[in-house]
CSV table of C-alpha atoms and ligand atoms in Angstrom, one decimal:
chain,number,residue,atom,x,y,z
K,1429,MET,CA,3.8,35.0,-27.7
K,1430,SER,CA,0.2,35.5,-28.7
K,1431,VAL,CA,-2.0,32.5,-29.0
K,1432,PRO,CA,-5.2,32.4,-31.1
K,1433,VAL,CA,-8.1,30.5,-29.6
K,1434,ASN,CA,-11.6,29.7,-30.9
K,1435,ARG,CA,-14.6,27.6,-29.8
K,1436,PRO,CA,-14.4,24.1,-31.2
K,1437,GLU,CA,-17.6,22.4,-32.4
K,1438,ARG,CA,-17.0,19.4,-30.1
K,1439,VAL,CA,-14.3,18.3,-27.7
K,1440,ARG,CA,-13.3,14.7,-27.3
K,1441,ALA,CA,-10.0,14.0,-25.5
K,1442,THR,CA,-8.1,11.6,-23.4
K,1443,ILE,CA,-5.4,13.4,-21.5
K,1444,THR,CA,-2.6,12.0,-19.3
K,1445,VAL,CA,-2.6,14.7,-16.6
K,1446,PRO,CA,0.9,16.4,-16.4
K,1447,PRO,CA,2.9,15.8,-13.3
K,1448,ASP,CA,2.1,17.5,-10.0
K,1449,LYS,CA,4.1,20.7,-9.5
K,1450,SER,CA,4.0,20.6,-5.7
K,1451,VAL,CA,5.1,17.0,-5.5
K,1452,SER,CA,7.8,17.6,-8.1
K,1453,HIS,CA,9.4,20.4,-6.1
K,1454,ARG,CA,9.3,18.4,-2.9
K,1455,ALA,CA,10.7,15.3,-4.5
K,1456,LEU,CA,13.8,17.3,-5.6
K,1457,ILE,CA,14.3,19.3,-2.4
K,1458,PHE,CA,13.7,16.5,0.1
K,1459,ASN,CA,15.9,14.0,-1.8
K,1460,ALA,CA,18.6,16.6,-2.0
K,1461,ILE,CA,19.1,16.2,1.8
K,1462,ALA,CA,18.6,12.5,1.9
K,1463,ASP,CA,21.4,9.9,2.4
K,1464,GLY,CA,21.8,8.4,-1.1
K,1465,ARG,CA,20.4,8.3,-4.6
K,1466,ALA,CA,16.7,8.5,-5.7
K,1467,THR,CA,15.1,8.3,-9.1
K,1468,ILE,CA,12.1,10.5,-9.7
K,1469,ASP,CA,9.8,9.5,-12.6
K,1470,HIS,CA,7.2,11.6,-14.3
K,1471,LEU,CA,8.8,14.7,-12.9
K,1472,LEU,CA,7.3,18.0,-14.1
K,1473,ASP,CA,9.7,19.6,-16.6
K,1474,SER,CA,8.5,23.2,-16.3
K,1475,ALA,CA,10.1,26.5,-15.5
K,1476,ASP,CA,9.2,26.4,-11.8
K,1477,VAL,CA,10.6,23.0,-11.2
K,1478,ARG,CA,13.7,23.8,-13.2
K,1479,SER,CA,14.2,26.8,-10.9
K,1480,THR,CA,14.2,24.4,-7.9
K,1481,ALA,CA,16.7,22.1,-9.6
K,1482,ARG,CA,19.0,25.0,-10.5
K,1483,CYS,CA,19.0,26.3,-7.0
K,1484,LEU,CA,19.7,22.9,-5.5
K,1485,ALA,CA,22.6,22.4,-8.0
K,1486,ALA,CA,24.0,25.8,-6.9
K,1487,LEU,CA,24.0,24.4,-3.3
K,1488,GLY,CA,26.1,21.4,-4.4
K,1489,VAL,CA,23.4,18.8,-5.1
K,1490,GLU,CA,24.0,16.4,-8.0
K,1491,ILE,CA,20.9,16.3,-10.2
K,1492,ASP,CA,20.9,14.4,-13.4
K,1493,TRP,CA,17.9,15.6,-15.3
K,1494,PRO,CA,18.4,15.9,-19.1
K,1495,ALA,CA,16.4,18.6,-20.9
K,1496,GLY,CA,12.9,17.2,-21.8
K,1497,SER,CA,13.3,14.1,-19.7
K,1498,PRO,CA,10.6,13.0,-17.3
K,1499,ARG,CA,13.2,11.2,-15.1
K,1500,ALA,CA,15.7,12.7,-12.8
K,1501,THR,CA,18.3,11.2,-10.5
K,1502,VAL,CA,19.1,13.1,-7.3
K,1503,THR,CA,22.2,12.2,-5.2
K,1504,GLY,CA,21.3,13.5,-1.8
K,1505,ARG,CA,24.1,15.2,0.2
K,1506,GLY,CA,22.7,14.2,3.6
K,1507,MET,CA,21.1,16.6,6.0
K,1508,HIS,CA,24.2,18.7,6.6
K,1509,GLY,CA,26.0,18.4,3.2
K,1510,LEU,CA,24.8,21.5,1.3
K,1511,TYR,CA,27.5,24.0,0.2
K,1512,GLU,CA,27.2,27.7,0.3
K,1513,SER,CA,26.2,28.9,-3.2
K,1514,ASP,CA,28.7,31.2,-4.7
K,1515,ASP,CA,26.0,33.3,-6.3
K,1516,VAL,CA,22.5,34.5,-5.6
K,1517,LEU,CA,19.8,31.8,-5.8
K,1518,ASP,CA,17.3,32.7,-8.5
K,1519,CYS,CA,13.9,31.2,-7.8
K,1520,GLY,CA,12.4,32.6,-11.1
K,1521,ASN,CA,8.6,32.8,-10.8
K,1522,SER,CA,8.3,30.1,-8.2
K,1523,GLY,CA,7.0,30.8,-4.7
K,1524,THR,CA,7.3,27.2,-3.7
K,1525,THR,CA,11.0,27.2,-4.5
K,1526,MET,CA,11.7,30.4,-2.6
K,1527,ARG,CA,9.6,29.6,0.5
K,1528,LEU,CA,10.7,25.9,0.9
K,1529,LEU,CA,14.3,26.7,0.3
K,1530,SER,CA,14.1,29.5,2.9
K,1531,GLY,CA,13.0,27.0,5.5
K,1532,LEU,CA,15.8,24.6,4.5
K,1533,LEU,CA,18.5,27.2,4.4
K,1534,ALA,CA,17.4,28.7,7.7
K,1535,ALA,CA,18.8,25.5,9.2
K,1536,HIS,CA,22.2,25.7,7.4
K,1537,PRO,CA,25.2,27.8,8.7
K,1538,LEU,CA,25.6,29.3,5.2
K,1539,LEU,CA,25.0,32.7,3.7
K,1540,SER,CA,22.2,32.4,1.2
K,1541,ILE,CA,20.5,35.1,-0.9
K,1542,LEU,CA,17.2,34.2,-2.7
K,1543,THR,CA,15.7,36.3,-5.4
K,1544,GLY,CA,13.2,35.8,-8.2
K,1545,ASP,CA,11.4,37.6,-11.1
K,1546,GLU,CA,9.4,40.8,-10.7
K,1547,SER,CA,6.3,38.9,-9.7
K,1548,LEU,CA,8.0,36.8,-7.0
K,1549,ARG,CA,9.9,39.9,-5.7
K,1550,SER,CA,6.5,41.4,-4.9
K,1551,ARG,CA,5.0,38.4,-3.1
K,1552,PRO,CA,4.8,38.3,0.7
K,1553,MET,CA,7.8,36.7,2.5
K,1554,ALA,CA,7.2,37.9,6.1
K,1555,ARG,CA,4.9,34.9,6.6
K,1556,VAL,CA,8.0,32.6,6.4
K,1557,ILE,CA,10.6,35.0,7.7
K,1558,SER,CA,8.8,35.6,11.0
K,1559,PRO,CA,8.5,31.9,12.2
K,1560,LEU,CA,12.1,31.1,10.9
K,1561,ARG,CA,13.4,34.1,12.9
K,1562,LYS,CA,11.6,32.9,16.0
K,1563,MET,CA,13.4,29.5,15.5
K,1564,GLY,CA,16.7,31.4,15.6
K,1565,ALA,CA,17.7,32.0,12.0
K,1566,HIS,CA,19.1,35.4,10.9
K,1567,ILE,CA,17.0,36.6,8.0
K,1568,LEU,CA,16.6,40.0,6.3
K,1569,ALA,CA,14.5,41.0,3.3
K,1570,ARG,CA,13.7,44.1,1.3
K,1571,LYS,CA,11.0,46.6,2.4
K,1572,GLY,CA,11.2,45.9,6.1
K,1573,ASP,CA,11.5,42.2,5.7
K,1574,ALA,CA,8.5,41.9,3.5
K,1575,VAL,CA,9.7,40.9,0.0
K,1576,ALA,CA,12.7,39.2,-1.8
K,1577,PRO,CA,15.6,39.3,-2.2
K,1578,VAL,CA,15.9,37.5,1.1
K,1579,VAL,CA,19.2,37.1,2.9
K,1580,ILE,CA,19.6,34.1,5.3
K,1581,LYS,CA,22.3,33.1,7.7
K,1582,GLY,CA,21.0,30.0,9.3
K,1583,GLY,CA,21.8,27.4,11.9
K,1584,ASN,CA,21.2,26.5,15.6
K,1585,LEU,CA,17.4,26.4,15.5
K,1586,LYS,CA,15.0,25.6,18.3
K,1587,GLY,CA,11.5,24.2,17.7
K,1588,ILE,CA,8.4,26.5,18.0
K,1589,ALA,CA,4.6,26.1,18.1
K,1590,PHE,CA,3.6,28.4,15.2
K,1591,GLU,CA,0.1,29.7,14.7
K,1592,SER,CA,0.1,30.6,11.0
K,1593,PRO,CA,-2.2,33.5,10.1
K,1594,VAL,CA,-2.7,32.0,6.6
K,1595,ALA,CA,-3.5,28.5,5.4
K,1596,SER,CA,-0.3,28.0,3.3
K,1597,ALA,CA,1.5,24.8,2.5
K,1598,GLN,CA,4.5,26.8,1.5
K,1599,VAL,CA,4.7,28.4,4.9
K,1600,LYS,CA,3.9,25.1,6.7
K,1601,SER,CA,6.6,23.3,4.7
K,1602,ALA,CA,9.3,25.9,5.3
K,1603,VAL,CA,8.7,25.7,9.1
K,1604,LEU,CA,8.6,21.9,9.1
K,1605,LEU,CA,11.8,21.6,7.0
K,1606,ALA,CA,13.5,23.9,9.5
K,1607,GLY,CA,12.0,21.8,12.3
K,1608,LEU,CA,13.8,18.7,11.1
K,1609,TYR,CA,17.0,20.5,12.2
K,1610,ALA,CA,15.7,22.2,15.3
K,1611,GLU,CA,16.0,21.3,19.0
K,1612,GLY,CA,12.8,19.9,20.3
K,1613,GLU,CA,9.4,19.6,18.5
K,1614,THR,CA,8.1,22.1,15.9
K,1615,ARG,CA,4.4,22.5,15.3
K,1616,VAL,CA,2.3,24.5,12.8
K,1617,ARG,CA,-1.3,25.3,13.2
K,1618,GLU,CA,-3.2,26.8,10.3
K,1619,PRO,CA,-6.6,28.5,10.1
K,1620,GLU,CA,-7.7,25.8,7.6
K,1621,ARG,CA,-5.8,22.7,6.4
K,1622,SER,CA,-3.4,23.2,3.4
K,1623,ARG,CA,-2.1,20.6,1.1
K,1624,ASP,CA,-0.2,17.9,2.9
K,1625,HIS,CA,2.4,16.6,0.4
K,1626,THR,CA,5.3,17.6,2.6
K,1627,GLU,CA,4.0,15.6,5.6
K,1628,ARG,CA,3.4,12.6,3.4
K,1629,MET,CA,6.7,12.6,1.7
K,1630,LEU,CA,8.8,13.4,4.8
K,1631,ALA,CA,7.1,10.6,6.7
K,1632,ALA,CA,7.8,8.2,3.8
K,1633,MET,CA,11.5,9.2,4.1
K,1634,GLY,CA,11.6,8.3,7.8
K,1635,ALA,CA,11.0,11.7,9.4
K,1636,ASP,CA,9.0,11.7,12.6
K,1637,VAL,CA,5.9,13.7,11.4
K,1638,PHE,CA,2.9,13.9,13.7
K,1639,ASP,CA,-0.6,15.5,13.7
K,1640,SER,CA,-1.9,16.5,17.1
K,1641,GLY,CA,-4.4,19.0,15.8
K,1642,ALA,CA,-1.3,21.0,14.7
K,1643,VAL,CA,1.1,19.3,12.2
K,1644,GLY,CA,4.5,18.7,13.7
K,1645,VAL,CA,8.0,17.2,13.3
K,1646,ARG,CA,10.7,16.0,15.6
K,1647,PRO,CA,14.3,16.5,14.8
K,1648,ALA,CA,15.8,14.0,12.3
K,1649,SER,CA,19.3,12.7,12.0
K,1650,ARG,CA,18.9,11.4,8.5
K,1651,LEU,CA,16.3,11.0,5.7
K,1652,ALA,CA,16.1,7.9,3.5
K,1653,PRO,CA,16.1,8.6,-0.3
K,1654,LEU,CA,12.7,8.2,-1.8
K,1655,SER,CA,12.3,7.1,-5.5
K,1656,LEU,CA,8.8,7.8,-6.8
K,1657,ARG,CA,6.5,8.4,-9.7
K,1658,VAL,CA,4.9,11.8,-9.5
K,1659,PRO,CA,1.1,11.8,-9.8
K,1660,GLY,CA,-0.9,14.0,-12.2
K,1661,ASP,CA,-1.6,17.5,-11.0
K,1662,ILE,CA,-5.2,18.3,-10.3
K,1663,SER,CA,-4.3,22.0,-10.9
K,1664,SER,CA,-3.3,21.1,-14.5
K,1665,ALA,CA,-6.4,18.9,-14.9
K,1666,ALA,CA,-8.6,21.8,-13.8
K,1667,PRO,CA,-8.7,23.7,-17.1
K,1668,TRP,CA,-10.0,20.4,-18.8
K,1669,LEU,CA,-12.5,19.8,-16.1
K,1670,VAL,CA,-13.9,23.3,-16.6
K,1671,LEU,CA,-13.8,23.0,-20.4
K,1672,GLY,CA,-15.6,19.6,-20.3
K,1673,ALA,CA,-18.3,20.8,-18.0
K,1674,CYS,CA,-19.0,24.1,-19.8
K,1675,HIS,CA,-18.7,23.2,-23.5
K,1676,PRO,CA,-22.0,22.2,-25.2
K,1677,ASP,CA,-20.5,19.0,-26.7
K,1678,ALA,CA,-17.7,17.6,-24.6
K,1679,GLU,CA,-16.3,14.5,-23.1
K,1680,ILE,CA,-12.8,14.5,-21.6
K,1681,VAL,CA,-11.0,11.7,-19.9
K,1682,LEU,CA,-8.2,12.6,-17.5
K,1683,LYS,CA,-5.8,9.9,-16.6
K,1684,GLY,CA,-3.8,9.7,-13.4
K,1685,MET,CA,-5.1,12.8,-11.6
K,1686,ASN,CA,-4.0,13.4,-8.0
K,1687,THR,CA,-7.1,13.0,-5.7
K,1688,ASN,CA,-5.3,13.9,-2.4
K,1689,PRO,CA,-8.3,15.2,-0.3
K,1690,THR,CA,-6.3,18.4,0.6
K,1691,ARG,CA,-6.4,19.3,-3.2
K,1692,THR,CA,-9.8,18.2,-4.4
K,1693,GLY,CA,-11.8,21.2,-3.6
K,1694,LEU,CA,-12.6,21.7,-7.3
K,1695,LEU,CA,-14.2,18.3,-7.5
K,1696,ASP,CA,-16.5,19.3,-4.6
K,1697,ILE,CA,-17.3,22.6,-6.2
K,1698,LEU,CA,-18.1,20.9,-9.5
K,1699,SER,CA,-20.4,18.5,-7.6
K,1700,ALA,CA,-22.1,21.3,-5.8
K,1701,MET,CA,-22.7,23.0,-9.2
K,1702,SER,CA,-24.2,19.7,-10.5
K,1703,ALA,CA,-21.4,18.9,-13.0
K,1704,THR,CA,-21.3,15.4,-14.6
K,1705,ILE,CA,-18.1,13.9,-13.3
K,1706,GLU,CA,-17.2,10.2,-12.9
K,1707,ILE,CA,-14.2,9.0,-10.9
K,1708,THR,CA,-12.8,5.6,-11.7
K,1709,GLU,CA,-9.6,3.5,-11.3
K,1710,GLU,CA,-8.7,4.8,-7.9
K,1711,ARG,CA,-5.1,3.8,-7.0
K,1712,THR,CA,-1.9,5.2,-5.4
K,1713,MET,CA,1.1,6.8,-7.0
K,1714,GLY,CA,4.1,8.3,-5.2
K,1715,GLY,CA,2.4,8.1,-1.9
K,1716,GLU,CA,-0.7,10.0,-3.2
K,1717,PRO,CA,-4.1,8.8,-4.2
K,1718,VAL,CA,-4.8,9.1,-7.9
K,1719,ALA,CA,-7.8,8.3,-10.2
K,1720,ASP,CA,-9.1,8.7,-13.8
K,1721,VAL,CA,-11.8,11.3,-14.1
K,1722,VAL,CA,-14.4,11.7,-16.9
K,1723,VAL,CA,-16.1,15.0,-17.3
K,1724,ARG,CA,-19.0,15.7,-19.7
K,1725,THR,CA,-21.2,18.6,-20.9
K,1726,SER,CA,-23.2,19.7,-17.8
K,1727,THR,CA,-26.0,21.9,-16.7
K,1728,LEU,CA,-24.5,24.0,-14.0
K,1729,ARG,CA,-26.0,26.0,-11.1
K,1730,GLY,CA,-24.3,28.7,-9.0
K,1731,THR,CA,-22.7,27.9,-5.6
K,1732,GLU,CA,-21.0,29.4,-2.6
K,1733,VAL,CA,-17.3,28.7,-1.9
K,1734,GLY,CA,-15.6,29.6,1.4
K,1735,GLY,CA,-13.9,28.3,4.5
K,1736,ALA,CA,-12.0,25.0,4.4
K,1737,LEU,CA,-12.8,24.6,0.7
K,1738,VAL,CA,-10.7,27.6,-0.2
K,1739,PRO,CA,-7.1,26.2,0.4
K,1740,ARG,CA,-8.3,22.9,-1.1
K,1741,ALA,CA,-9.0,24.7,-4.4
K,1742,ILE,CA,-6.8,27.8,-4.1
K,1743,ASP,CA,-5.1,27.6,-7.6
K,1744,GLU,CA,-8.4,26.5,-9.3
K,1745,LEU,CA,-10.6,29.4,-8.0
K,1746,PRO,CA,-10.0,31.6,-11.1
K,1747,LEU,CA,-11.5,28.7,-13.1
K,1748,VAL,CA,-14.4,28.6,-10.8
K,1749,ALA,CA,-15.3,32.1,-12.0
K,1750,LEU,CA,-15.4,30.8,-15.5
K,1751,LEU,CA,-17.6,27.9,-14.5
K,1752,ALA,CA,-19.9,30.4,-12.8
K,1753,CYS,CA,-20.4,32.2,-16.1
K,1754,PHE,CA,-22.1,29.1,-17.4
K,1755,ALA,CA,-24.1,28.4,-14.3
K,1756,GLU,CA,-27.6,29.4,-13.5
K,1757,GLY,CA,-27.6,32.0,-10.6
K,1758,THR,CA,-25.0,33.6,-8.4
K,1759,THR,CA,-21.7,32.2,-7.4
K,1760,VAL,CA,-19.8,33.7,-4.5
K,1761,VAL,CA,-16.2,32.9,-3.7
K,1762,ARG,CA,-15.2,34.3,-0.3
K,1763,ASP,CA,-12.5,33.8,2.4
K,1764,ALA,CA,-10.0,33.8,-0.5
K,1765,ALA,CA,-8.0,37.0,0.0
K,1766,GLU,CA,-4.9,34.7,-0.6
K,1767,LEU,CA,-5.7,34.9,-4.3
K,1768,ARG,CA,-4.4,38.5,-4.1
K,1769,ALA,CA,-0.9,37.1,-3.1
K,1770,LYS,CA,-0.3,34.8,-6.0
K,1771,GLU,CA,1.7,35.2,-9.2
K,1772,SER,CA,-0.6,38.1,-9.9
K,1773,ASP,CA,-3.5,39.6,-7.9
K,1774,ARG,CA,-5.9,36.8,-9.1
K,1775,VAL,CA,-9.0,38.6,-7.9
K,1776,ASP,CA,-8.2,41.6,-10.1
K,1777,SER,CA,-6.9,39.3,-12.9
K,1778,VAL,CA,-10.1,37.3,-13.0
K,1779,VAL,CA,-12.3,40.4,-13.0
K,1780,ARG,CA,-10.2,42.1,-15.7
K,1781,VAL,CA,-10.0,39.0,-18.0
K,1782,LEU,CA,-13.5,37.6,-17.7
K,1783,GLY,CA,-15.0,41.1,-17.5
K,1784,ARG,CA,-13.4,41.9,-20.9
K,1785,MET,CA,-15.0,38.8,-22.3
K,1786,GLY,CA,-18.5,39.8,-21.1
K,1787,ALA,CA,-18.7,38.1,-17.7
K,1788,LYS,CA,-20.8,39.7,-15.0
K,1789,VAL,CA,-18.1,39.5,-12.3
K,1790,ARG,CA,-17.2,41.8,-9.5
K,1791,ALA,CA,-14.4,41.8,-7.0
K,1792,ARG,CA,-14.8,41.4,-3.2
K,1793,ASP,CA,-11.9,42.1,-0.8
K,1794,ASP,CA,-11.7,38.3,-0.3
K,1795,GLY,CA,-12.9,36.8,-3.6
K,1796,PHE,CA,-15.5,37.6,-6.3
K,1797,VAL,CA,-19.1,37.3,-7.2
K,1798,VAL,CA,-20.3,36.1,-10.6
K,1799,GLU,CA,-23.8,36.2,-12.1
K,1800,GLY,CA,-24.7,33.5,-14.7
K,1801,PRO,CA,-25.3,32.4,-17.2
K,1802,VAL,CA,-23.8,34.8,-19.8
K,1803,LYS,CA,-22.6,34.5,-23.3
K,1804,LEU,CA,-18.9,35.2,-23.4
K,1805,HIS,CA,-17.3,36.9,-26.4
K,1806,GLY,CA,-13.7,36.6,-27.7
K,1807,ALA,CA,-11.2,39.3,-26.8
K,1808,ARG,CA,-7.5,40.1,-26.8
K,1809,ILE,CA,-6.3,39.1,-23.4
K,1810,ASP,CA,-3.0,40.0,-21.6
K,1811,ALA,CA,-2.6,37.3,-19.0
K,1812,GLY,CA,0.1,39.4,-17.3
K,1813,GLY,CA,2.6,36.6,-17.1
K,1814,ASP,CA,0.5,34.6,-14.7
K,1815,HIS,CA,0.3,30.9,-15.9
K,1816,ARG,CA,-3.1,30.2,-14.2
K,1817,ILE,CA,-4.6,33.3,-15.8
K,1818,GLY,CA,-3.1,32.3,-19.2
K,1819,MET,CA,-4.9,29.0,-19.0
K,1820,LEU,CA,-8.1,30.6,-17.7
K,1821,ALA,CA,-8.1,32.9,-20.8
K,1822,GLY,CA,-7.3,29.9,-23.1
K,1823,ILE,CA,-10.3,27.9,-21.8
K,1824,ALA,CA,-12.5,31.0,-21.8
K,1825,GLY,CA,-11.6,31.5,-25.5
K,1826,CYS,CA,-12.7,27.9,-26.2
K,1827,LEU,CA,-16.1,28.7,-24.7
K,1828,ALA,CA,-16.7,32.2,-26.2
K,1829,ASP,CA,-18.2,33.5,-29.4
K,1830,GLY,CA,-15.6,34.9,-31.8
K,1831,ASP,CA,-11.9,35.1,-31.7
K,1832,THR,CA,-9.6,35.3,-28.7
K,1833,ARG,CA,-5.9,35.9,-28.5
K,1834,VAL,CA,-4.0,35.3,-25.3
K,1835,GLU,CA,-0.7,37.1,-24.6
K,1836,ASN,CA,1.8,36.6,-21.8
K,1837,GLY,CA,0.2,33.3,-20.9
K,1838,ALA,CA,3.4,32.0,-19.3
K,1839,VAL,CA,2.2,28.4,-19.3
K,1840,ASP,CA,5.8,27.1,-19.3
K,1841,VAL,CA,5.7,27.8,-15.5
K,1842,SER,CA,3.5,24.7,-14.8
K,1843,TYR,CA,2.2,23.2,-18.0
K,1844,PRO,CA,4.5,23.8,-21.0
K,1845,ALA,CA,2.4,21.7,-23.4
K,1846,PHE,CA,-0.8,23.4,-22.6
K,1847,TRP,CA,-1.4,25.4,-25.9
K,1848,GLU,CA,-0.5,22.4,-28.0
K,1849,GLN,CA,-2.8,20.1,-26.1
K,1850,LEU,CA,-5.6,22.7,-26.2
K,1851,ALA,CA,-5.3,22.8,-30.0
K,1852,ASN,CA,-5.4,19.0,-30.1
K,1853,ALA,CA,-8.3,18.7,-27.7
K,1854,ALA,CA,-10.2,21.2,-29.8
K,1855,SER,CA,-9.6,19.3,-33.0
K,1856,GLY,CA,-12.4,16.9,-32.0
K,1857,THR,CA,-10.7,13.6,-31.0
K,1858,ALA,CA,-7.3,13.4,-29.3
K,1859,THR,CA,-5.3,11.1,-27.1
K,1860,ILE,CA,-2.7,13.3,-25.3
K,1861,ARG,CA,0.1,11.7,-23.4
L,2279,LIG,C1,1.9,25.3,-3.1
L,2279,LIG,C2,1.0,25.9,-2.2
L,2279,LIG,C3,0.0,27.0,-2.5
L,2279,LIG,C4,-0.3,27.0,-4.0
L,2279,LIG,C5,1.0,26.9,-4.9
L,2279,LIG,C6,1.8,25.7,-4.6
L,2279,LIG,C7,2.8,24.3,-2.7
L,2279,LIG,O1,0.6,28.2,-2.2
L,2279,LIG,O2,-1.0,28.1,-4.3
L,2279,LIG,O3,0.7,27.0,-6.2
L,2279,LIG,O4,3.4,23.6,-3.5
L,2279,LIG,O5,3.1,24.2,-1.5
L,2279,LIG,P1,0.4,28.8,-0.7
L,2279,LIG,O6,1.2,27.9,0.2
L,2279,LIG,O7,1.0,30.2,-0.7
L,2279,LIG,O8,-1.0,28.8,-0.4
């Protein structure tokens, strides 16, 4: 699919933020091993979350989730009730599916084989395999245990104190899930704190989750089902936040955005860049803080992003490069080598896509440097099947002179309605639910 994009004269939109992808995966996976039935509302119906649902169904979990429905019912099988799948588990493009299920299946005496698409089969798996092996699971993977397919024969785990070399919620969650089944305590320490949805949700389901500098769990004998409404995803609000701040005549209202402090790095970056942002109606949804956010045309200045801010904005950093094209001065993103391990190498993707549109951007080993402001020009962009790069190119096209076409945008992974909503927002006035 090739999507045409142009700069609109003005942007006025009120958008209900699509459901959080991280919370959607976890709501399905954790309820799958709970004792009883849970209803999940405002569940993200996207390719990644469907991959999780499909894998769980193959493991014997009853999930009633009609196509196009924002509501699913999960009948949990209890902590020890999963069946051995009679086929390979296909995680599609979804790293969260593969890594969290690896942790869960490491605790089950079943033979499981997990695979995914070409992108997922090139992403690092040693980071999960190594701690799960230390806990006692038998795991093998391709290329010297580096990449999927992954083969797991689990069971009989013991708790470990794991020092993760990377700040990764997927790794942390895999180890904590395995820890629910292990003998003794399991602890995970990270170089910087990653998103904490797993800790929040497991605690709400009755698990003994603690934080003693490292995050930990004690073994559980059962989890209570948890019905919830999934909050809006700040990662899906992010393209709008950037469009609103950079476009010369914009006002965008975002309703129900997750403001979990482990995810709000982009808000801090926008403030540091002097963006005009207003946060109102703060409330709670599905055990997470949410708010409405208004963003308006802003005069931006460059900033430095590194350290603890990086995991708090990891999926939004490509969009920070675009912000930086409209900001006065230099913007540096460092400590972000993890960008190279995403659905594509996002350092290279950012440099290639924005460079083609006229940005002054160069790669660092651990991030990028952008000089602003520049005038971007339209171009034909191949997003390489990476959804976040597809959305980056779409928003860049709305801010550039001339015509842009985006190919291989892959937005169905996390935000299937993105192109339609972009066209509506660009039509001048829109209310998008
Ligand atoms: C996610 C964690 C992050 C993030 C990904 C979703 C999660 O990945 O980039 O989009 O749901 O736990 P890492 O754990 O690899 O940093």
